[in-house]
JSON list of C-alpha atoms and ligand atoms in Angstrom, two decimals:
[
{"chain": "M", "resi": 1, "resn": "MET", "atom": "CA", "xyz": [47.09, -95.52, 8.61]},
{"chain": "M", "resi": 2, "resn": "ALA", "atom": "CA", "xyz": [48.31, -99.01, 9.75]},
{"chain": "M", "resi": 3, "resn": "PHE", "atom": "CA", "xyz": [49.47, -97.80, 13.11]},
{"chain": "M", "resi": 4, "resn": "THR", "atom": "CA", "xyz": [46.17, -95.76, 13.69]},
{"chain": "M", "resi": 5, "resn": "ARG", "atom": "CA", "xyz": [44.38, -99.46, 13.28]},
{"chain": "M", "resi": 6, "resn": "ALA", "atom": "CA", "xyz": [46.99, -100.70, 15.50]},
{"chain": "M", "resi": 7, "resn": "LEU", "atom": "CA", "xyz": [46.36, -98.45, 17.77]},
{"chain": "M", "resi": 8, "resn": "SER", "atom": "CA", "xyz": [42.78, -98.82, 18.30]},
{"chain": "M", "resi": 9, "resn": "GLY", "atom": "CA", "xyz": [43.53, -102.25, 18.29]},
{"chain": "M", "resi": 10, "resn": "THR", "atom": "CA", "xyz": [45.25, -101.74, 21.47]},
{"chain": "M", "resi": 11, "resn": "GLY", "atom": "CA", "xyz": [43.01, -99.32, 22.50]},
{"chain": "M", "resi": 12, "resn": "LEU", "atom": "CA", "xyz": [40.11, -102.31, 22.25]},
{"chain": "M", "resi": 13, "resn": "VAL", "atom": "CA", "xyz": [42.26, -104.69, 24.36]},
{"chain": "M", "resi": 14, "resn": "ALA", "atom": "CA", "xyz": [42.54, -101.78, 26.94]},
{"chain": "M", "resi": 15, "resn": "ALA", "atom": "CA", "xyz": [39.11, -101.15, 26.80]},
{"chain": "M", "resi": 16, "resn": "ALA", "atom": "CA", "xyz": [38.14, -105.13, 27.26]},
{"chain": "M", "resi": 17, "resn": "CYS", "atom": "CA", "xyz": [41.09, -105.66, 29.46]},
{"chain": "M", "resi": 18, "resn": "ALA", "atom": "CA", "xyz": [39.54, -102.87, 31.58]},
{"chain": "M", "resi": 19, "resn": "SER", "atom": "CA", "xyz": [35.61, -104.36, 31.45]},
{"chain": "M", "resi": 20, "resn": "TRP", "atom": "CA", "xyz": [37.03, -107.75, 32.32]},
{"chain": "M", "resi": 21, "resn": "GLN", "atom": "CA", "xyz": [38.33, -106.36, 35.45]},
{"chain": "M", "resi": 22, "resn": "ILE", "atom": "CA", "xyz": [35.64, -103.16, 36.51]},
{"chain": "M", "resi": 23, "resn": "GLY", "atom": "CA", "xyz": [31.84, -104.49, 34.38]},
{"chain": "M", "resi": 24, "resn": "PRO", "atom": "CA", "xyz": [32.28, -107.02, 37.64]},
{"chain": "M", "resi": 25, "resn": "ALA", "atom": "CA", "xyz": [32.39, -103.93, 39.66]},
{"chain": "M", "resi": 26, "resn": "ALA", "atom": "CA", "xyz": [28.70, -102.86, 38.24]},
{"chain": "M", "resi": 27, "resn": "THR", "atom": "CA", "xyz": [27.85, -105.72, 40.81]},
{"chain": "M", "resi": 28, "resn": "TRP", "atom": "CA", "xyz": [27.22, -102.69, 43.85]},
{"chain": "M", "resi": 29, "resn": "LEU", "atom": "CA", "xyz": [24.69, -101.12, 42.13]},
{"chain": "M", "resi": 30, "resn": "PRO", "atom": "CA", "xyz": [21.81, -101.70, 43.27]},
{"chain": "M", "resi": 31, "resn": "VAL", "atom": "CA", "xyz": [20.36, -102.08, 39.88]},
{"chain": "M", "resi": 32, "resn": "VAL", "atom": "CA", "xyz": [22.58, -104.16, 39.48]},
{"chain": "M", "resi": 33, "resn": "ARG", "atom": "CA", "xyz": [21.41, -106.15, 42.13]},
{"chain": "M", "resi": 34, "resn": "ARG", "atom": "CA", "xyz": [17.99, -106.39, 41.48]},
{"chain": "M", "resi": 35, "resn": "ALA", "atom": "CA", "xyz": [18.84, -108.28, 37.94]},
{"chain": "M", "resi": 36, "resn": "THR", "atom": "CA", "xyz": [21.16, -110.98, 39.90]},
{"chain": "M", "resi": 37, "resn": "PRO", "atom": "CA", "xyz": [19.11, -112.07, 42.52]},
{"chain": "M", "resi": 38, "resn": "CYS", "atom": "CA", "xyz": [21.25, -114.56, 43.64]},
{"chain": "M", "resi": 39, "resn": "LEU", "atom": "CA", "xyz": [24.46, -112.56, 43.86]},
{"chain": "M", "resi": 40, "resn": "ALA", "atom": "CA", "xyz": [22.15, -110.05, 45.93]},
{"chain": "M", "resi": 41, "resn": "GLY", "atom": "CA", "xyz": [21.49, -112.55, 48.36]},
{"chain": "M", "resi": 42, "resn": "ARG", "atom": "CA", "xyz": [18.08, -113.00, 47.37]},
{"chain": "M", "resi": 43, "resn": "GLY", "atom": "CA", "xyz": [16.67, -116.00, 49.34]},
{"chain": "M", "resi": 44, "resn": "TYR", "atom": "CA", "xyz": [13.67, -117.37, 50.69]},
{"chain": "M", "resi": 45, "resn": "PRO", "atom": "CA", "xyz": [10.63, -115.01, 51.12]},
{"chain": "M", "resi": 46, "resn": "ASP", "atom": "CA", "xyz": [10.16, -115.73, 55.11]},
{"chain": "M", "resi": 47, "resn": "ARG", "atom": "CA", "xyz": [13.04, -115.08, 56.09]},
{"chain": "M", "resi": 48, "resn": "VAL", "atom": "CA", "xyz": [16.03, -112.40, 56.42]},
{"chain": "M", "resi": 49, "resn": "ALA", "atom": "CA", "xyz": [19.47, -112.71, 56.40]},
{"chain": "M", "resi": 50, "resn": "LEU", "atom": "CA", "xyz": [21.36, -111.26, 58.75]},
{"chain": "M", "resi": 51, "resn": "THR", "atom": "CA", "xyz": [25.21, -110.93, 57.68]},
{"chain": "M", "resi": 52, "resn": "PHE", "atom": "CA", "xyz": [27.98, -108.67, 59.94]},
{"chain": "M", "resi": 53, "resn": "ASP", "atom": "CA", "xyz": [31.12, -107.48, 58.20]},
{"chain": "M", "resi": 54, "resn": "ASP", "atom": "CA", "xyz": [34.67, -106.45, 58.28]},
{"chain": "M", "resi": 55, "resn": "GLY", "atom": "CA", "xyz": [35.54, -108.10, 61.77]},
{"chain": "M", "resi": 56, "resn": "PRO", "atom": "CA", "xyz": [36.25, -109.79, 64.01]},
{"chain": "M", "resi": 57, "resn": "SER", "atom": "CA", "xyz": [38.10, -107.38, 66.90]},
{"chain": "M", "resi": 58, "resn": "SER", "atom": "CA", "xyz": [37.60, -107.34, 70.71]},
{"chain": "M", "resi": 59, "resn": "ARG", "atom": "CA", "xyz": [34.83, -105.69, 69.93]},
{"chain": "M", "resi": 60, "resn": "THR", "atom": "CA", "xyz": [32.76, -108.47, 68.61]},
{"chain": "M", "resi": 61, "resn": "TRP", "atom": "CA", "xyz": [32.00, -109.99, 71.89]},
{"chain": "M", "resi": 62, "resn": "ARG", "atom": "CA", "xyz": [29.27, -107.38, 72.45]},
{"chain": "M", "resi": 63, "resn": "LEU", "atom": "CA", "xyz": [27.94, -107.60, 68.97]},
{"chain": "M", "resi": 64, "resn": "LEU", "atom": "CA", "xyz": [27.70, -111.90, 70.03]},
{"chain": "M", "resi": 65, "resn": "ASP", "atom": "CA", "xyz": [26.58, -111.23, 73.63]},
{"chain": "M", "resi": 66, "resn": "THR", "atom": "CA", "xyz": [23.75, -108.97, 71.49]},
{"chain": "M", "resi": 67, "resn": "LEU", "atom": "CA", "xyz": [22.16, -111.63, 69.11]},
{"chain": "M", "resi": 68, "resn": "ALA", "atom": "CA", "xyz": [22.88, -113.99, 72.16]},
{"chain": "M", "resi": 69, "resn": "GLU", "atom": "CA", "xyz": [20.03, -111.75, 74.34]},
{"chain": "M", "resi": 70, "resn": "LEU", "atom": "CA", "xyz": [17.95, -111.10, 70.76]},
{"chain": "M", "resi": 71, "resn": "ASP", "atom": "CA", "xyz": [18.41, -115.57, 70.48]},
{"chain": "M", "resi": 72, "resn": "VAL", "atom": "CA", "xyz": [19.47, -114.71, 66.50]},
{"chain": "M", "resi": 73, "resn": "GLN", "atom": "CA", "xyz": [22.02, -116.21, 64.67]},
{"chain": "M", "resi": 74, "resn": "ALA", "atom": "CA", "xyz": [24.36, -115.00, 61.50]},
{"chain": "M", "resi": 75, "resn": "THR", "atom": "CA", "xyz": [26.65, -115.03, 59.17]},
{"chain": "M", "resi": 76, "resn": "PHE", "atom": "CA", "xyz": [30.51, -112.71, 59.86]},
{"chain": "M", "resi": 77, "resn": "PHE", "atom": "CA", "xyz": [32.01, -111.87, 57.20]},
{"chain": "M", "resi": 78, "resn": "MET", "atom": "CA", "xyz": [35.52, -111.61, 58.78]},
{"chain": "M", "resi": 79, "resn": "VAL", "atom": "CA", "xyz": [39.04, -110.06, 57.02]},
{"chain": "M", "resi": 80, "resn": "GLY", "atom": "CA", "xyz": [41.34, -113.19, 56.86]},
{"chain": "M", "resi": 81, "resn": "GLU", "atom": "CA", "xyz": [44.32, -110.98, 58.56]},
{"chain": "M", "resi": 82, "resn": "TYR", "atom": "CA", "xyz": [42.18, -109.60, 61.67]},
{"chain": "M", "resi": 83, "resn": "LEU", "atom": "CA", "xyz": [40.69, -113.09, 62.17]},
{"chain": "M", "resi": 84, "resn": "GLU", "atom": "CA", "xyz": [44.33, -114.30, 61.75]},
{"chain": "M", "resi": 85, "resn": "ARG", "atom": "CA", "xyz": [45.07, -112.27, 65.04]},
{"chain": "M", "resi": 86, "resn": "ASN", "atom": "CA", "xyz": [42.16, -112.69, 66.58]},
{"chain": "M", "resi": 87, "resn": "ARG", "atom": "CA", "xyz": [41.30, -116.78, 65.90]},
{"chain": "M", "resi": 88, "resn": "LEU", "atom": "CA", "xyz": [39.57, -116.82, 70.14]},
{"chain": "M", "resi": 89, "resn": "ILE", "atom": "CA", "xyz": [37.07, -113.94, 68.66]},
{"chain": "M", "resi": 90, "resn": "GLY", "atom": "CA", "xyz": [36.46, -116.85, 65.92]},
{"chain": "M", "resi": 91, "resn": "GLU", "atom": "CA", "xyz": [36.49, -119.01, 67.70]},
{"chain": "M", "resi": 92, "resn": "ALA", "atom": "CA", "xyz": [33.39, -118.11, 69.77]},
{"chain": "M", "resi": 93, "resn": "VAL", "atom": "CA", "xyz": [31.55, -116.92, 66.86]},
{"chain": "M", "resi": 94, "resn": "ALA", "atom": "CA", "xyz": [31.34, -120.20, 65.67]},
{"chain": "M", "resi": 95, "resn": "LYS", "atom": "CA", "xyz": [30.69, -122.05, 69.03]},
{"chain": "M", "resi": 96, "resn": "SER", "atom": "CA", "xyz": [27.97, -119.58, 69.17]},
{"chain": "M", "resi": 97, "resn": "GLY", "atom": "CA", "xyz": [26.38, -121.30, 65.99]},
{"chain": "M", "resi": 98, "resn": "HIS", "atom": "CA", "xyz": [27.27, -118.11, 63.46]},
{"chain": "M", "resi": 99, "resn": "GLU", "atom": "CA", "xyz": [28.18, -118.95, 59.90]},
{"chain": "M", "resi": 100, "resn": "ILE", "atom": "CA", "xyz": [31.79, -117.60, 58.97]},
{"chain": "M", "resi": 101, "resn": "ALA", "atom": "CA", "xyz": [32.36, -116.29, 55.74]},
{"chain": "M", "resi": 102, "resn": "VAL", "atom": "CA", "xyz": [35.36, -115.08, 53.93]},
{"chain": "M", "resi": 103, "resn": "HIS", "atom": "CA", "xyz": [35.64, -111.14, 52.95]},
{"chain": "M", "resi": 104, "resn": "GLY", "atom": "CA", "xyz": [38.77, -111.36, 52.08]},
{"chain": "M", "resi": 105, "resn": "TRP", "atom": "CA", "xyz": [41.77, -111.51, 53.76]},
{"chain": "M", "resi": 106, "resn": "ARG", "atom": "CA", "xyz": [43.33, -108.17, 53.45]},
{"chain": "M", "resi": 107, "resn": "HIS", "atom": "CA", "xyz": [40.44, -105.33, 53.40]},
{"chain": "M", "resi": 108, "resn": "ARG", "atom": "CA", "xyz": [41.46, -103.68, 50.52]},
{"chain": "M", "resi": 109, "resn": "TYR", "atom": "CA", "xyz": [39.84, -102.98, 46.74]},
{"chain": "M", "resi": 110, "resn": "LEU", "atom": "CA", "xyz": [40.68, -105.94, 44.56]},
{"chain": "M", "resi": 111, "resn": "LEU", "atom": "CA", "xyz": [40.91, -103.92, 41.36]},
{"chain": "M", "resi": 112, "resn": "GLY", "atom": "CA", "xyz": [43.85, -104.43, 39.29]},
{"chain": "M", "resi": 113, "resn": "GLN", "atom": "CA", "xyz": [44.90, -107.54, 40.98]},
{"chain": "M", "resi": 114, "resn": "GLY", "atom": "CA", "xyz": [45.32, -111.05, 38.31]},
{"chain": "M", "resi": 115, "resn": "VAL", "atom": "CA", "xyz": [43.38, -114.12, 39.65]},
{"chain": "M", "resi": 116, "resn": "ARG", "atom": "CA", "xyz": [46.18, -115.48, 41.11]},
{"chain": "M", "resi": 117, "resn": "ARG", "atom": "CA", "xyz": [47.25, -113.76, 43.17]},
{"chain": "M", "resi": 118, "resn": "VAL", "atom": "CA", "xyz": [43.34, -113.18, 44.47]},
{"chain": "M", "resi": 119, "resn": "SER", "atom": "CA", "xyz": [43.09, -117.02, 44.98]},
{"chain": "M", "resi": 120, "resn": "ALA", "atom": "CA", "xyz": [46.03, -117.14, 46.79]},
{"chain": "M", "resi": 121, "resn": "GLU", "atom": "CA", "xyz": [44.65, -114.90, 49.06]},
{"chain": "M", "resi": 122, "resn": "LEU", "atom": "CA", "xyz": [40.84, -116.10, 48.94]},
{"chain": "M", "resi": 123, "resn": "ALA", "atom": "CA", "xyz": [42.91, -119.84, 49.26]},
{"chain": "M", "resi": 124, "resn": "ARG", "atom": "CA", "xyz": [44.55, -118.58, 52.90]},
{"chain": "M", "resi": 125, "resn": "ALA", "atom": "CA", "xyz": [41.53, -116.40, 54.45]},
{"chain": "M", "resi": 126, "resn": "ARG", "atom": "CA", "xyz": [38.86, -119.80, 53.03]},
{"chain": "M", "resi": 127, "resn": "ASP", "atom": "CA", "xyz": [41.56, -122.34, 55.09]},
{"chain": "M", "resi": 128, "resn": "LEU", "atom": "CA", "xyz": [41.83, -120.08, 58.09]},
{"chain": "M", "resi": 129, "resn": "VAL", "atom": "CA", "xyz": [37.71, -120.03, 58.15]},
{"chain": "M", "resi": 130, "resn": "ALA", "atom": "CA", "xyz": [37.73, -123.66, 57.88]},
{"chain": "M", "resi": 131, "resn": "ASP", "atom": "CA", "xyz": [41.05, -124.40, 60.46]},
{"chain": "M", "resi": 132, "resn": "VAL", "atom": "CA", "xyz": [39.14, -122.11, 63.12]},
{"chain": "M", "resi": 133, "resn": "SER", "atom": "CA", "xyz": [34.82, -122.76, 62.61]},
{"chain": "M", "resi": 134, "resn": "GLY", "atom": "CA", "xyz": [35.49, -126.61, 61.87]},
{"chain": "M", "resi": 135, "resn": "SER", "atom": "CA", "xyz": [34.11, -126.57, 58.35]},
{"chain": "M", "resi": 136, "resn": "PRO", "atom": "CA", "xyz": [34.45, -124.97, 54.98]},
{"chain": "M", "resi": 137, "resn": "PRO", "atom": "CA", "xyz": [32.54, -121.81, 54.45]},
{"chain": "M", "resi": 138, "resn": "ARG", "atom": "CA", "xyz": [30.42, -121.27, 51.00]},
{"chain": "M", "resi": 139, "resn": "TRP", "atom": "CA", "xyz": [30.57, -117.49, 50.63]},
{"chain": "M", "resi": 140, "resn": "PHE", "atom": "CA", "xyz": [32.56, -115.06, 49.78]},
{"chain": "M", "resi": 141, "resn": "ARG", "atom": "CA", "xyz": [32.11, -110.80, 49.98]},
{"chain": "M", "resi": 142, "resn": "PRO", "atom": "CA", "xyz": [34.21, -108.67, 48.33]},
{"chain": "M", "resi": 143, "resn": "PRO", "atom": "CA", "xyz": [36.00, -105.85, 50.59]},
{"chain": "M", "resi": 144, "resn": "TYR", "atom": "CA", "xyz": [33.75, -102.74, 49.90]},
{"chain": "M", "resi": 145, "resn": "GLY", "atom": "CA", "xyz": [31.07, -105.19, 47.71]},
{"chain": "M", "resi": 146, "resn": "VAL", "atom": "CA", "xyz": [33.11, -104.00, 44.64]},
{"chain": "M", "resi": 147, "resn": "LEU", "atom": "CA", "xyz": [33.67, -107.69, 42.13]},
{"chain": "M", "resi": 148, "resn": "THR", "atom": "CA", "xyz": [36.30, -107.83, 39.83]},
{"chain": "M", "resi": 149, "resn": "GLY", "atom": "CA", "xyz": [36.66, -110.40, 36.60]},
{"chain": "M", "resi": 150, "resn": "SER", "atom": "CA", "xyz": [39.42, -111.45, 38.01]},
{"chain": "M", "resi": 151, "resn": "ALA", "atom": "CA", "xyz": [37.79, -112.24, 41.32]},
{"chain": "M", "resi": 152, "resn": "LEU", "atom": "CA", "xyz": [35.07, -114.33, 40.54]},
{"chain": "M", "resi": 153, "resn": "VAL", "atom": "CA", "xyz": [37.31, -116.88, 38.69]},
{"chain": "M", "resi": 154, "resn": "ALA", "atom": "CA", "xyz": [39.45, -116.51, 42.06]},
{"chain": "M", "resi": 155, "resn": "ALA", "atom": "CA", "xyz": [36.18, -117.46, 43.89]},
{"chain": "M", "resi": 156, "resn": "ALA", "atom": "CA", "xyz": [35.09, -120.33, 41.68]},
{"chain": "M", "resi": 157, "resn": "ARG", "atom": "CA", "xyz": [38.58, -121.68, 41.95]},
{"chain": "M", "resi": 158, "resn": "VAL", "atom": "CA", "xyz": [38.69, -121.83, 45.49]},
{"chain": "M", "resi": 159, "resn": "GLY", "atom": "CA", "xyz": [35.32, -122.96, 45.97]},
{"chain": "M", "resi": 160, "resn": "LEU", "atom": "CA", "xyz": [33.18, -119.89, 46.86]},
{"chain": "M", "resi": 161, "resn": "GLN", "atom": "CA", "xyz": [30.04, -118.45, 45.87]},
{"chain": "M", "resi": 162, "resn": "PRO", "atom": "CA", "xyz": [29.99, -114.93, 45.71]},
{"chain": "M", "resi": 163, "resn": "ILE", "atom": "CA", "xyz": [26.96, -112.57, 47.48]},
{"chain": "M", "resi": 164, "resn": "LEU", "atom": "CA", "xyz": [27.02, -109.15, 48.33]},
{"chain": "M", "resi": 165, "resn": "TRP", "atom": "CA", "xyz": [23.16, -107.48, 49.88]},
{"chain": "M", "resi": 166, "resn": "THR", "atom": "CA", "xyz": [20.11, -106.38, 48.70]},
{"chain": "M", "resi": 167, "resn": "ALA", "atom": "CA", "xyz": [20.01, -103.78, 51.86]},
{"chain": "M", "resi": 168, "resn": "TRP", "atom": "CA", "xyz": [22.65, -101.75, 53.70]},
{"chain": "M", "resi": 169, "resn": "ALA", "atom": "CA", "xyz": [22.60, -99.25, 56.52]},
{"chain": "M", "resi": 170, "resn": "ARG", "atom": "CA", "xyz": [25.58, -97.16, 56.24]},
{"chain": "M", "resi": 171, "resn": "ASP", "atom": "CA", "xyz": [26.93, -97.99, 59.25]},
{"chain": "M", "resi": 172, "resn": "TRP", "atom": "CA", "xyz": [30.44, -97.35, 58.74]},
{"chain": "M", "resi": 173, "resn": "VAL", "atom": "CA", "xyz": [29.82, -93.96, 58.59]},
{"chain": "M", "resi": 174, "resn": "ASP", "atom": "CA", "xyz": [31.33, -92.04, 62.10]},
{"chain": "M", "resi": 175, "resn": "GLN", "atom": "CA", "xyz": [28.59, -90.23, 64.04]},
{"chain": "M", "resi": 176, "resn": "VAL", "atom": "CA", "xyz": [25.87, -92.55, 62.81]},
{"chain": "M", "resi": 177, "resn": "THR", "atom": "CA", "xyz": [22.56, -93.21, 64.77]},
{"chain": "M", "resi": 178, "resn": "ALA", "atom": "CA", "xyz": [21.07, -95.39, 65.26]},
{"chain": "M", "resi": 179, "resn": "SER", "atom": "CA", "xyz": [17.28, -94.42, 64.21]},
{"chain": "M", "resi": 180, "resn": "GLU", "atom": "CA", "xyz": [19.71, -93.42, 61.21]},
{"chain": "M", "resi": 181, "resn": "VAL", "atom": "CA", "xyz": [20.93, -96.55, 60.80]},
{"chain": "M", "resi": 182, "resn": "LEU", "atom": "CA", "xyz": [16.84, -98.34, 61.07]},
{"chain": "M", "resi": 183, "resn": "ALA", "atom": "CA", "xyz": [15.76, -94.96, 58.81]},
{"chain": "M", "resi": 184, "resn": "THR", "atom": "CA", "xyz": [18.03, -96.74, 55.77]},
{"chain": "M", "resi": 185, "resn": "LEU", "atom": "CA", "xyz": [17.62, -100.23, 56.34]},
{"chain": "M", "resi": 186, "resn": "THR", "atom": "CA", "xyz": [13.66, -100.34, 56.36]},
{"chain": "M", "resi": 187, "resn": "PRO", "atom": "CA", "xyz": [12.96, -99.76, 53.39]},
{"chain": "M", "resi": 188, "resn": "GLY", "atom": "CA", "xyz": [14.60, -102.95, 51.97]},
{"chain": "M", "resi": 189, "resn": "LEU", "atom": "CA", "xyz": [14.05, -105.03, 54.76]},
{"chain": "M", "resi": 190, "resn": "ARG", "atom": "CA", "xyz": [11.02, -106.98, 53.02]},
{"chain": "M", "resi": 191, "resn": "GLY", "atom": "CA", "xyz": [10.80, -111.05, 53.26]},
{"chain": "M", "resi": 192, "resn": "GLY", "atom": "CA", "xyz": [14.08, -112.71, 51.60]},
{"chain": "M", "resi": 193, "resn": "ALA", "atom": "CA", "xyz": [16.41, -109.90, 51.72]},
{"chain": "M", "resi": 194, "resn": "THR", "atom": "CA", "xyz": [20.26, -109.72, 52.91]},
{"chain": "M", "resi": 195, "resn": "VAL", "atom": "CA", "xyz": [21.06, -107.40, 55.29]},
{"chain": "M", "resi": 196, "resn": "VAL", "atom": "CA", "xyz": [24.61, -105.71, 56.14]},
{"chain": "M", "resi": 197, "resn": "LEU", "atom": "CA", "xyz": [25.95, -104.54, 58.86]},
{"chain": "M", "resi": 198, "resn": "HIS", "atom": "CA", "xyz": [28.99, -103.92, 59.89]},
{"chain": "M", "resi": 199, "resn": "GLU", "atom": "CA", "xyz": [31.79, -104.83, 62.51]},
{"chain": "M", "resi": 200, "resn": "PRO", "atom": "CA", "xyz": [33.79, -101.67, 63.91]},
{"chain": "M", "resi": 201, "resn": "PRO", "atom": "CA", "xyz": [37.18, -102.96, 62.42]},
{"chain": "M", "resi": 202, "resn": "PRO", "atom": "CA", "xyz": [40.32, -102.90, 64.76]},
{"chain": "M", "resi": 203, "resn": "GLY", "atom": "CA", "xyz": [41.80, -99.81, 65.56]},
{"chain": "M", "resi": 204, "resn": "ALA", "atom": "CA", "xyz": [38.25, -97.84, 64.60]},
{"chain": "M", "resi": 205, "resn": "PRO", "atom": "CA", "xyz": [36.96, -94.89, 66.50]},
{"chain": "M", "resi": 206, "resn": "PRO", "atom": "CA", "xyz": [35.56, -95.81, 69.68]},
{"chain": "M", "resi": 207, "resn": "SER", "atom": "CA", "xyz": [32.06, -94.84, 68.58]},
{"chain": "M", "resi": 208, "resn": "ARG", "atom": "CA", "xyz": [32.27, -97.14, 65.47]},
{"chain": "M", "resi": 209, "resn": "GLY", "atom": "CA", "xyz": [29.62, -99.68, 65.79]},
{"chain": "M", "resi": 210, "resn": "GLN", "atom": "CA", "xyz": [28.10, -98.16, 68.92]},
{"chain": "M", "resi": 211, "resn": "ALA", "atom": "CA", "xyz": [24.62, -97.19, 66.72]},
{"chain": "M", "resi": 212, "resn": "THR", "atom": "CA", "xyz": [24.98, -101.16, 65.24]},
{"chain": "M", "resi": 213, "resn": "LEU", "atom": "CA", "xyz": [24.73, -102.85, 68.50]},
{"chain": "M", "resi": 214, "resn": "ALA", "atom": "CA", "xyz": [21.46, -99.92, 69.63]},
{"chain": "M", "resi": 215, "resn": "ALA", "atom": "CA", "xyz": [19.57, -100.91, 66.53]},
{"chain": "M", "resi": 216, "resn": "LEU", "atom": "CA", "xyz": [19.52, -104.21, 66.78]},
{"chain": "M", "resi": 217, "resn": "PRO", "atom": "CA", "xyz": [17.08, -104.96, 69.27]},
{"chain": "M", "resi": 218, "resn": "GLU", "atom": "CA", "xyz": [14.56, -102.71, 67.27]},
{"chain": "M", "resi": 219, "resn": "LEU", "atom": "CA", "xyz": [15.78, -103.84, 64.04]},
{"chain": "M", "resi": 220, "resn": "VAL", "atom": "CA", "xyz": [15.05, -107.37, 65.20]},
{"chain": "M", "resi": 221, "resn": "ALA", "atom": "CA", "xyz": [11.41, -106.44, 66.42]},
{"chain": "M", "resi": 222, "resn": "HIS", "atom": "CA", "xyz": [10.41, -105.04, 63.21]},
{"chain": "M", "resi": 223, "resn": "LEU", "atom": "CA", "xyz": [11.16, -108.31, 61.32]},
{"chain": "M", "resi": 224, "resn": "ARG", "atom": "CA", "xyz": [9.70, -110.19, 63.59]},
{"chain": "M", "resi": 225, "resn": "VAL", "atom": "CA", "xyz": [6.76, -108.54, 63.72]},
{"chain": "M", "resi": 226, "resn": "GLN", "atom": "CA", "xyz": [6.66, -108.93, 60.12]},
{"chain": "M", "resi": 227, "resn": "GLY", "atom": "CA", "xyz": [6.69, -112.58, 60.44]},
{"chain": "M", "resi": 228, "resn": "LEU", "atom": "CA", "xyz": [10.48, -112.55, 59.35]},
{"chain": "M", "resi": 229, "resn": "THR", "atom": "CA", "xyz": [12.54, -115.14, 60.49]},
{"chain": "M", "resi": 230, "resn": "PRO", "atom": "CA", "xyz": [16.14, -113.44, 60.67]},
{"chain": "M", "resi": 231, "resn": "GLY", "atom": "CA", "xyz": [18.75, -115.83, 60.53]},
{"chain": "M", "resi": 232, "resn": "PRO", "atom": "CA", "xyz": [22.17, -116.53, 58.91]},
{"chain": "M", "resi": 233, "resn": "LEU", "atom": "CA", "xyz": [22.54, -116.96, 55.07]},
{"chain": "M", "resi": 234, "resn": "ARG", "atom": "CA", "xyz": [23.47, -120.82, 55.31]},
{"chain": "M", "resi": 235, "resn": "ASP", "atom": "CA", "xyz": [19.77, -121.23, 56.25]},
{"chain": "M", "resi": 236, "resn": "HIS", "atom": "CA", "xyz": [18.19, -118.68, 53.70]},
{"chain": "M", "resi": 237, "resn": "GLY", "atom": "CA", "xyz": [18.04, -121.18, 50.34]},
{"chain": "M", "resi": 238, "resn": "LEU", "atom": "CA", "xyz": [20.44, -120.01, 47.95]},
{"chain": "M", "resi": 239, "resn": "ASN", "atom": "CA", "xyz": [21.45, -122.26, 45.30]},
{"chain": "M", "resi": 240, "resn": "GLY", "atom": "CA", "xyz": [23.46, -122.01, 42.08]},
{"chain": "M", "resi": 241, "resn": "ARG", "atom": "CA", "xyz": [26.23, -122.21, 43.61]},
{"chain": "M", "resi": 242, "resn": "GLY", "atom": "CA", "xyz": [29.10, -120.10, 41.87]},
{"chain": "M", "resi": 243, "resn": "SER", "atom": "CA", "xyz": [27.33, -118.66, 39.60]},
{"chain": "M", "resi": 244, "resn": "LEU", "atom": "CA", "xyz": [25.53, -115.29, 39.69]},
{"chain": "M", "resi": 245, "resn": "GLY", "atom": "CA", "xyz": [21.90, -116.61, 39.36]},
{"chain": "M", "resi": 246, "resn": "PHE", "atom": "CA", "xyz": [20.43, -114.41, 37.06]},
{"chain": "M", "resi": 247, "resn": "ARG", "atom": "CA", "xyz": [17.59, -116.54, 37.29]},
{"chain": "M", "resi": 248, "resn": "GLY", "atom": "CA", "xyz": [17.28, -116.09, 40.32]},
{"chain": "M", "resi": 249, "resn": "ASN", "atom": "CA", "xyz": [15.68, -118.94, 43.26]},
{"chain": "M", "resi": 250, "resn": "LEU", "atom": "CA", "xyz": [13.39, -117.46, 44.93]},
{"chain": "M", "resi": 251, "resn": "ARG", "atom": "CA", "xyz": [10.66, -120.25, 46.27]},
{"chain": "C", "resi": 1, "resn": "ZN", "atom": "ZN1", "xyz": [33.86, -104.73, 54.17]}
]
């Protein structure tokens, strides 16, 4: 009996630990993100934040050219180890007026990693971004958008604000077309949205990222016709640093 009680107590502790690690990962789900508008990146109703994950790589140059042609600035969530290898590209992104944010040091799930380890990796990425861009980054988006309890604590420790997205395009899928990217995005293109798009990471197949580039002119035109201004997260009116923003911050 006592053994059974001890076992069930151990099980409860294990369950509590599991929910501490995994519970925040539910923020990946659209229904949870709708309840946490600041975490999802819901900002000013006349703006849409454009964000690009998974760079930088040599193919970031084409994205920079496309954004310059469209006269649009964005937020680049960069992976620390990629930025370390492509520092000049990071500097060019910053010099072009774009915002650089943290997408982890390595592109891997954070599940099962403790606060100390995640903090060290985020601090390393934060310091590199600050050095490359000339200003400390504000935002952290976890790889795959999966937050953990450890990641939330670590982000607060190193002064980064976790943020996900309100609309995505599934543009990381091989052979996706620009039309499919736009069709997936369009229902979420409302004022205040934060859009996540992707750069091809180093070593990705040549076809990866083509649809994103091809979709950008129509995406930006679509937003402007609706009276929405695309831009980086820093101009999106998101306050409540370090908070999940359950109360929201809509203007
Ligand atoms: Zn990613």
